[in-house]
């Protein structure tokens, strides 16, 4: 049978010692395997030794020795560019597996890697393989294990693990297959004995799931940590598996108040889509809402996913307030909504307005053209505030600048551009709001 060959312009690769090689022929045979026989990339190409770091990485939360060999428990990172660079590739290996395992309770860490083949520098002009372990080792606490027998032995210590801090909430979740899981949320600060070391292991997960993640300064006593665990039984004895956490910073607010700001929230993949994020956020609200010194609760640079979660929880909570009942929503946004939501839920005015728009859409009959039109106008009037400010700023400049100077600074958006922008912003908001309402309809509103 005749082979079919595809040629690329070549591959440029930089090794860890700075050596650069250019291989002018990138050959793929239709019937070549990954080991160089059929349907893969030819071993004569450097591309054969390039692997996606997200695919190579394997994470596990290990509860027992049997879990170590259970590939069903493997979960993957969302990203790895904060460790392996923007390309998210590792060069120099075929069949690479990077194993980063944690004991489920104490988060004792095991780090190792295996591979089928490693690039031979003598065959590729001295190009060395990339470092695999070192980039991770530099970002995780020292003392990680590299021997699987040592890691297996360390698992026994998880039986005596107790969560740090004070339990703030316990709840149960019914899975589709009928199994019931128990979860507990604990609040602690840096004064809890042993927690600083534990937090060092917790925050290593951020690198793989939160873009532009940075480790926080845990020496600051204004940090609060809400940590969620799954509580399960082993031979009748309770044990705990780390599931996720949220950090909150208690900012000072004049004269003697605080303004808690939610900084980071992470639920690990094995525990996602179970409602743990909602429960943890509600736990935070419950903890702060009766504190007279708390002005409101804010969020630091929320992701789209967190914005949806926050909107869902806030909308659900506001539905229980008198000022957010259907008849009052249809009358428009009011100061009563701001006051009640701030007093009872510690929401700031901007978030109250957002919740109003979501719940107003919920009670608006979109098949009624007039009712739907009034809703859209209400939202667009709010969005148009930025352009009204732009007009006021231009009027001020016009009074103080000479005509030629004013003409040089003209940046006013045209009417058509404004309309187009308003339509686009509204469409994006409505799509987001409808998504929140869909999830709200499927949740328990009691």
Coordinates of C-alpha atoms in Angstrom, one line a residue:
X1 CA 0.0 0.0 0.0
X2 CA 1.3 3.5 -0.9
X3 CA 1.9 5.8 2.1
X4 CA 0.4 9.3 2.1
X5 CA 2.7 12.0 3.5
X6 CA 1.9 15.5 4.7
X7 CA 4.7 18.0 4.9
X8 CA 4.8 21.1 7.1
X9 CA 7.3 23.9 6.9
X10 CA 9.1 22.6 9.9
X11 CA 9.3 22.7 13.7
X12 CA 11.3 25.1 15.8
X13 CA 12.0 23.9 19.3
X14 CA 13.9 25.5 22.2
X15 CA 15.4 23.1 24.8
X16 CA 15.8 23.9 28.5
X17 CA 19.4 24.9 28.0
X18 CA 18.6 27.4 25.3
X19 CA 19.6 25.2 22.3
X20 CA 17.4 25.7 19.2
X21 CA 16.8 23.2 16.5
X22 CA 14.9 23.5 13.3
X23 CA 13.6 20.3 11.7
X24 CA 12.6 21.2 8.2
X25 CA 10.4 18.2 7.6
X26 CA 7.2 17.5 9.7
X27 CA 6.1 14.1 8.4
X28 CA 2.8 12.4 9.3
X29 CA 2.0 9.0 7.8
X30 CA -1.7 8.2 7.4
X31 CA -1.2 4.6 8.7
X32 CA 1.4 5.3 11.4
X33 CA 0.9 4.6 15.1
X34 CA 2.1 6.8 17.9
X35 CA 5.1 4.5 18.5
X36 CA 6.1 5.3 14.9
X37 CA 4.4 2.4 13.2
X38 CA 0.9 3.5 12.0
X39 CA -1.4 6.6 12.1
X40 CA 0.8 8.8 14.3
X41 CA 3.6 11.3 13.9
X42 CA 6.9 10.0 12.6
X43 CA 9.6 9.7 15.2
X44 CA 11.9 11.6 12.9
X45 CA 9.9 14.7 13.8
X46 CA 10.2 16.8 16.9
X47 CA 6.4 17.0 16.9
X48 CA 6.3 13.4 18.0
X49 CA 7.8 14.5 21.3
X50 CA 5.3 17.4 21.9
X51 CA 2.4 16.8 24.3
X52 CA -0.5 18.9 25.5
X53 CA 0.3 19.6 29.2
X54 CA -3.4 19.6 30.1
X55 CA -3.7 16.1 28.7
X56 CA -0.5 14.9 30.4
X57 CA -1.6 16.1 33.9
X58 CA -3.6 13.7 36.1
X59 CA -5.0 14.9 39.4
X60 CA -6.6 12.6 42.1
X61 CA -8.0 13.0 45.5
X62 CA -7.1 9.7 47.1
X63 CA -9.1 8.3 50.0
X64 CA -7.7 4.7 50.0
X65 CA -4.8 2.8 48.6
X66 CA -7.2 1.3 46.0
X67 CA -7.8 4.7 44.6
X68 CA -4.2 5.1 43.5
X69 CA -4.8 2.8 40.6
X70 CA -8.3 3.8 39.8
X71 CA -8.3 5.8 36.6
X72 CA -11.9 6.7 37.0
X73 CA -10.9 9.1 39.8
X74 CA -8.6 11.1 37.5
X75 CA -9.6 14.7 36.8
X76 CA -7.9 17.3 34.6
X77 CA -6.8 20.9 34.9
X78 CA -8.7 23.7 33.1
X79 CA -5.4 25.3 32.3
X80 CA -1.7 24.8 32.8
X81 CA -0.2 27.9 31.2
X82 CA 0.7 29.3 34.6
X83 CA 3.1 26.4 35.0
X84 CA 4.1 25.3 31.5
X85 CA 3.8 28.6 29.6
X86 CA 1.3 30.0 27.1
X87 CA 1.6 27.2 24.6
X88 CA 0.5 24.6 27.3
X89 CA 2.9 22.1 25.8
X90 CA 5.7 19.9 27.1
X91 CA 8.5 18.9 24.8
X92 CA 10.7 15.8 24.9
X93 CA 8.4 12.9 25.7
X94 CA 5.8 10.6 24.2
X95 CA 3.2 8.9 26.4
X96 CA 3.9 11.4 29.2
X97 CA 1.8 11.2 32.4
X98 CA 2.3 13.8 35.1
X99 CA 0.8 12.5 38.3
X100 CA -0.2 15.0 41.0
X101 CA -2.1 13.2 43.7
X102 CA -3.4 14.5 47.0
X103 CA -4.7 12.5 50.0
X104 CA -8.4 13.5 50.3
X105 CA -8.2 14.9 53.8
X106 CA -4.8 16.2 54.7
X107 CA -3.8 16.9 51.1
X108 CA -0.5 15.1 51.5
X109 CA 1.0 15.5 48.0
X110 CA 2.5 13.0 45.6
X111 CA 4.3 14.2 42.4
X112 CA 5.8 12.0 39.8
X113 CA 5.8 11.4 36.0
X114 CA 6.1 8.4 33.6
X115 CA 6.6 8.3 29.9
X116 CA 7.0 5.8 27.0
X117 CA 9.9 7.5 25.3
X118 CA 12.2 10.5 25.8
X119 CA 13.9 12.6 23.1
X120 CA 17.5 11.7 22.3
X121 CA 19.5 15.0 22.1
X122 CA 22.1 13.4 19.9
X123 CA 19.5 12.8 17.2
X124 CA 18.1 16.4 17.3
X125 CA 21.1 18.7 17.4
X126 CA 21.4 18.7 21.2
X127 CA 17.9 19.7 22.0
X128 CA 17.0 18.7 25.6
X129 CA 13.6 17.7 26.9
X130 CA 11.6 20.2 29.0
X131 CA 11.6 20.1 32.7
X132 CA 8.5 18.3 33.8
X133 CA 8.6 18.1 37.6
X134 CA 10.5 21.3 38.4
X135 CA 7.9 23.9 37.2
X136 CA 5.3 22.2 39.5
X137 CA 7.7 21.6 42.4
X138 CA 8.5 25.3 42.5
X139 CA 4.9 26.2 43.1
X140 CA 3.8 23.6 45.6
X141 CA 4.9 23.4 49.3
X142 CA 8.1 21.5 50.0
X143 CA 7.8 18.0 51.5
X144 CA 5.8 16.5 48.7
X145 CA 6.3 12.7 48.2
X146 CA 7.9 11.1 45.1
X147 CA 7.6 7.5 46.3
X148 CA 4.3 5.8 45.9
X149 CA 4.9 3.5 48.8
X150 CA 5.5 6.5 51.1
X151 CA 2.3 8.1 49.8
X152 CA 0.3 4.9 50.4
X153 CA 1.6 4.8 54.0
X154 CA 0.8 8.5 54.5
X155 CA -2.9 7.9 53.6
X156 CA -3.4 6.2 57.0
X157 CA -3.0 9.6 58.7
X158 CA -6.1 10.9 57.0
X159 CA -8.3 8.9 59.4
X160 CA -7.4 11.3 62.2
X161 CA -7.9 14.5 60.3
X162 CA -10.4 17.1 61.7
X163 CA -11.5 20.2 59.8
X164 CA -10.0 23.5 61.0
X165 CA -12.2 26.2 62.6
X166 CA -15.9 26.2 63.3
X167 CA -18.6 24.4 61.4
X168 CA -21.0 26.9 59.9
X169 CA -23.3 24.6 57.8
X170 CA -24.1 21.0 57.2
X171 CA -26.2 19.9 54.3
X172 CA -27.1 16.8 52.3
X173 CA -27.2 16.4 48.5
X174 CA -29.2 13.6 46.8
X175 CA -27.4 12.3 43.7
X176 CA -29.2 11.1 40.6
X177 CA -28.5 7.5 41.4
X178 CA -30.2 7.8 44.8
X179 CA -27.0 8.1 46.8
X180 CA -26.9 10.8 49.5
X181 CA -23.8 12.8 50.3
X182 CA -23.1 14.9 53.4
X183 CA -21.1 18.2 53.3
X184 CA -19.9 20.6 55.9
X185 CA -18.6 24.2 55.6
X186 CA -16.1 25.4 58.1
X187 CA -15.0 28.9 58.8
X188 CA -11.5 29.6 60.1
X189 CA -8.7 32.2 60.1
X190 CA -4.9 32.1 60.2
X191 CA -4.9 31.7 64.0
X192 CA -6.1 28.1 63.7
X193 CA -3.2 25.8 64.6
X194 CA -1.8 24.1 61.5
X195 CA -4.1 25.8 59.0
X196 CA -1.4 27.9 57.4
X197 CA 0.4 24.8 56.2
X198 CA -2.9 23.3 55.1
X199 CA -3.8 26.4 53.2
X200 CA -0.5 26.3 51.3
X201 CA -1.6 22.9 49.9
X202 CA -5.1 24.1 49.2
X203 CA -4.1 27.1 47.2
X204 CA -2.0 25.1 44.8
X205 CA -5.2 24.1 43.0
X206 CA -5.8 27.7 42.0
X207 CA -3.0 27.5 39.4
X208 CA -4.9 25.0 37.4
X209 CA -8.5 26.5 37.6
X210 CA -8.3 30.3 38.1
X211 CA -6.6 32.4 35.4
X212 CA -4.1 34.9 36.7
X213 CA -4.3 33.3 40.1
X214 CA -1.9 34.5 42.8
X215 CA -1.2 33.3 46.3
X216 CA -2.6 35.5 49.0
X217 CA -0.6 37.0 51.9
X218 CA -1.8 34.7 54.7
X219 CA 0.0 36.7 57.3
X220 CA -2.8 39.2 57.2
X221 CA -5.3 38.4 59.9
X222 CA -8.2 40.0 58.0
X223 CA -8.5 36.9 55.8
X224 CA -11.3 34.5 56.4
X225 CA -11.5 31.0 54.9
X226 CA -14.7 29.1 54.2
X227 CA -13.7 25.4 53.5
X228 CA -16.1 22.8 52.3
X229 CA -15.6 19.0 52.9
X230 CA -17.5 15.9 52.1
X231 CA -18.1 14.0 55.3
X232 CA -18.2 10.2 54.8
X233 CA -17.9 7.1 56.9
X234 CA -15.1 4.5 56.9
X235 CA -15.9 1.5 59.2
X236 CA -18.4 3.7 61.0
X237 CA -15.9 6.5 61.6
X238 CA -16.3 9.9 60.0
X239 CA -13.6 11.2 57.6
X240 CA -13.4 14.3 55.5
X241 CA -12.5 15.0 51.9
X242 CA -11.6 18.5 50.8
X243 CA -14.1 19.7 48.1
X244 CA -13.5 23.5 47.8
X245 CA -13.1 26.8 49.5
X246 CA -13.7 30.5 49.4
X247 CA -11.5 33.3 50.7
X248 CA -13.0 36.5 52.1
X249 CA -11.0 39.7 53.1
X250 CA -12.6 41.9 55.7
X251 CA -11.8 45.4 54.6
X252 CA -12.1 48.3 57.1
X253 CA -14.9 50.8 56.5
X254 CA -15.0 54.1 58.3
X255 CA -15.7 54.7 61.2
X256 CA -15.7 51.3 62.8
X257 CA -17.3 48.9 60.2
X258 CA -16.1 46.2 57.8
X259 CA -16.8 45.5 54.2
X260 CA -16.2 41.8 53.4
X261 CA -14.9 41.1 49.9
X262 CA -15.1 37.7 48.4
X263 CA -11.8 37.1 46.7
X264 CA -11.6 33.5 45.3
X265 CA -13.9 30.6 45.2
X266 CA -13.0 27.1 44.0
X267 CA -14.9 23.9 43.8
X268 CA -12.8 21.0 42.6
X269 CA -14.0 19.1 39.5
X270 CA -15.2 15.9 41.3
X271 CA -17.6 18.1 43.3
X272 CA -18.8 20.5 40.6
X273 CA -22.5 20.7 39.5
X274 CA -23.7 19.5 42.9
X275 CA -24.7 22.9 44.2
X276 CA -21.7 23.3 46.6
X277 CA -20.9 26.8 45.3
X278 CA -24.5 28.0 46.1
X279 CA -24.3 26.5 49.6
X280 CA -20.9 28.0 50.3
X281 CA -22.0 31.5 49.1
X282 CA -25.1 31.2 51.2
X283 CA -23.0 30.2 54.2
X284 CA -21.0 33.4 53.8
X285 CA -24.1 35.6 53.5
X286 CA -25.6 33.9 56.6
X287 CA -22.4 34.5 58.6
X288 CA -22.3 38.2 57.8
X289 CA -25.9 39.3 57.4
X290 CA -26.7 39.8 61.1
X291 CA -23.5 41.6 61.9
X292 CA -24.3 45.2 62.4
X293 CA -20.7 46.3 61.6
X294 CA -21.0 44.8 58.0
X295 CA -22.0 47.5 55.5
X296 CA -22.2 45.2 52.5
X297 CA -20.6 42.2 50.9
X298 CA -18.6 42.8 47.7
X299 CA -16.8 40.6 45.1
X300 CA -13.4 41.0 43.7
X301 CA -13.2 40.8 39.9
X302 CA -15.9 38.1 39.5
X303 CA -15.6 35.6 36.6
X304 CA -18.6 35.0 34.4
X305 CA -19.3 31.7 36.2
X306 CA -19.2 33.3 39.6
X307 CA -21.4 36.2 38.4
X308 CA -24.1 33.7 37.4
X309 CA -23.8 31.9 40.8
X310 CA -24.0 35.2 42.7
X311 CA -27.0 36.4 40.7
X312 CA -28.7 33.1 41.3
X313 CA -28.2 33.1 45.0
X314 CA -29.0 36.8 45.4
X315 CA -32.2 36.5 43.3
X316 CA -33.3 33.5 45.3
X317 CA -32.8 35.4 48.6
X318 CA -34.4 38.6 47.3
X319 CA -37.6 36.7 46.3
X320 CA -38.3 36.3 50.0
X321 CA -38.2 40.1 50.6
X322 CA -41.4 42.2 50.5
X323 CA -40.1 44.8 48.2
X324 CA -39.3 42.3 45.5
X325 CA -42.8 40.8 45.2
X326 CA -44.3 40.8 41.7
X327 CA -46.5 43.9 41.9
X328 CA -43.7 46.0 43.2
X329 CA -41.2 44.7 40.7
X330 CA -43.5 45.7 37.8
X331 CA -43.6 49.3 39.2
X332 CA -39.9 49.7 38.7
X333 CA -36.7 49.9 40.7
X334 CA -37.1 51.6 44.1
X335 CA -35.1 52.8 47.0
X336 CA -37.1 50.4 49.2
X337 CA -35.5 47.5 47.4
X338 CA -32.0 48.9 48.0
X339 CA -32.7 49.5 51.7
X340 CA -34.3 46.2 52.4
X341 CA -31.7 44.1 50.5
X342 CA -28.8 46.0 52.1
X343 CA -30.3 45.7 55.6
X344 CA -31.3 42.0 55.4
X345 CA -28.8 40.6 52.9
X346 CA -25.9 43.0 52.9
X347 CA -26.2 43.6 49.1
X348 CA -24.7 46.8 47.6
X349 CA -26.9 49.0 45.5
X350 CA -25.4 48.0 42.2
X351 CA -26.1 44.3 42.9
X352 CA -29.6 45.1 44.1
X353 CA -30.3 46.8 40.8
X354 CA -29.0 43.8 38.9
X355 CA -31.2 41.4 40.9
X356 CA -34.2 43.7 40.3
X357 CA -33.6 43.4 36.5
X358 CA -33.4 39.6 36.7
X359 CA -36.6 39.3 38.8
X360 CA -38.4 42.0 36.8
X361 CA -37.7 39.9 33.7
X362 CA -39.1 36.8 35.6
X363 CA -42.5 38.5 36.1
X364 CA -42.6 40.2 32.6
X365 CA -44.8 38.6 30.0
X366 CA -42.5 38.7 27.0
X367 CA -45.4 37.7 24.7
X368 CA -47.0 41.1 25.7
X369 CA -45.3 43.5 23.3
X370 CA -46.0 46.5 25.4
X371 CA -44.9 45.0 28.8
X372 CA -41.7 43.6 27.2
X373 CA -41.0 47.0 25.5
X374 CA -41.2 48.8 28.9
X375 CA -38.8 46.2 30.4
X376 CA -36.3 46.7 27.6
X377 CA -36.5 50.5 27.9
X378 CA -36.0 50.3 31.7
X379 CA -32.7 48.4 31.2
X380 CA -31.5 50.5 28.3
X381 CA -32.1 53.7 30.2
X382 CA -29.8 52.4 32.9
X383 CA -27.2 51.3 30.3
X384 CA -27.5 54.7 28.6
X385 CA -26.2 56.5 31.8
X386 CA -22.6 56.1 30.6
X387 CA -23.4 58.1 27.4
X388 CA -25.2 60.8 29.3
X389 CA -22.1 61.2 31.4
X390 CA -20.1 61.4 28.3
X391 CA -22.3 64.2 27.0
X392 CA -21.9 66.1 30.3
X393 CA -18.2 65.8 30.3
X394 CA -18.0 67.1 26.7
X395 CA -20.1 70.1 27.7
X396 CA -17.7 70.9 30.5
X397 CA -14.8 70.7 28.1
X398 CA -16.5 72.9 25.6
X399 CA -16.7 75.7 28.1
X400 CA -13.0 75.7 29.0
X401 CA -11.3 74.9 25.7
X402 CA -10.8 76.9 22.6
X403 CA -12.8 75.6 19.6
X404 CA -9.7 74.0 17.9
X405 CA -8.7 72.4 21.2
X406 CA -12.2 71.0 21.8
X407 CA -12.3 69.6 18.2
X408 CA -9.0 67.8 18.9
X409 CA -10.5 66.1 22.0
X410 CA -13.8 65.1 20.5
X411 CA -14.5 61.5 21.4
X412 CA -18.2 61.5 21.5
X413 CA -19.8 58.3 20.3
X414 CA -22.2 58.8 17.4
X415 CA -25.9 58.1 17.8
X416 CA -25.8 55.0 15.6
X417 CA -22.8 53.6 17.5
X418 CA -24.7 54.2 20.8
X419 CA -27.8 52.4 19.6
X420 CA -25.7 49.5 18.3
X421 CA -23.8 49.3 21.6
X422 CA -27.0 49.5 23.7
X423 CA -28.6 46.7 21.6
X424 CA -25.5 44.5 22.0
X425 CA -25.2 45.1 25.8
X426 CA -28.9 44.5 26.3
X427 CA -28.9 41.2 24.3
X428 CA -25.9 40.0 26.4
X429 CA -27.6 40.9 29.6
X430 CA -30.9 39.3 28.7
X431 CA -29.1 36.1 27.7
X432 CA -27.4 36.1 31.1
X433 CA -30.6 36.9 33.0
X434 CA -32.5 34.1 31.3
X435 CA -29.8 31.6 32.1
X436 CA -30.0 32.7 35.8
X437 CA -33.8 32.4 35.7
X438 CA -33.6 28.9 34.2
X439 CA -31.5 27.8 37.1
X440 CA -33.7 29.6 39.5
X441 CA -36.8 27.8 38.2
X442 CA -35.0 24.5 38.9
X443 CA -34.0 25.3 42.4
X444 CA -35.8 25.0 45.7
X445 CA -37.2 28.4 46.5
X446 CA -38.3 27.6 50.1

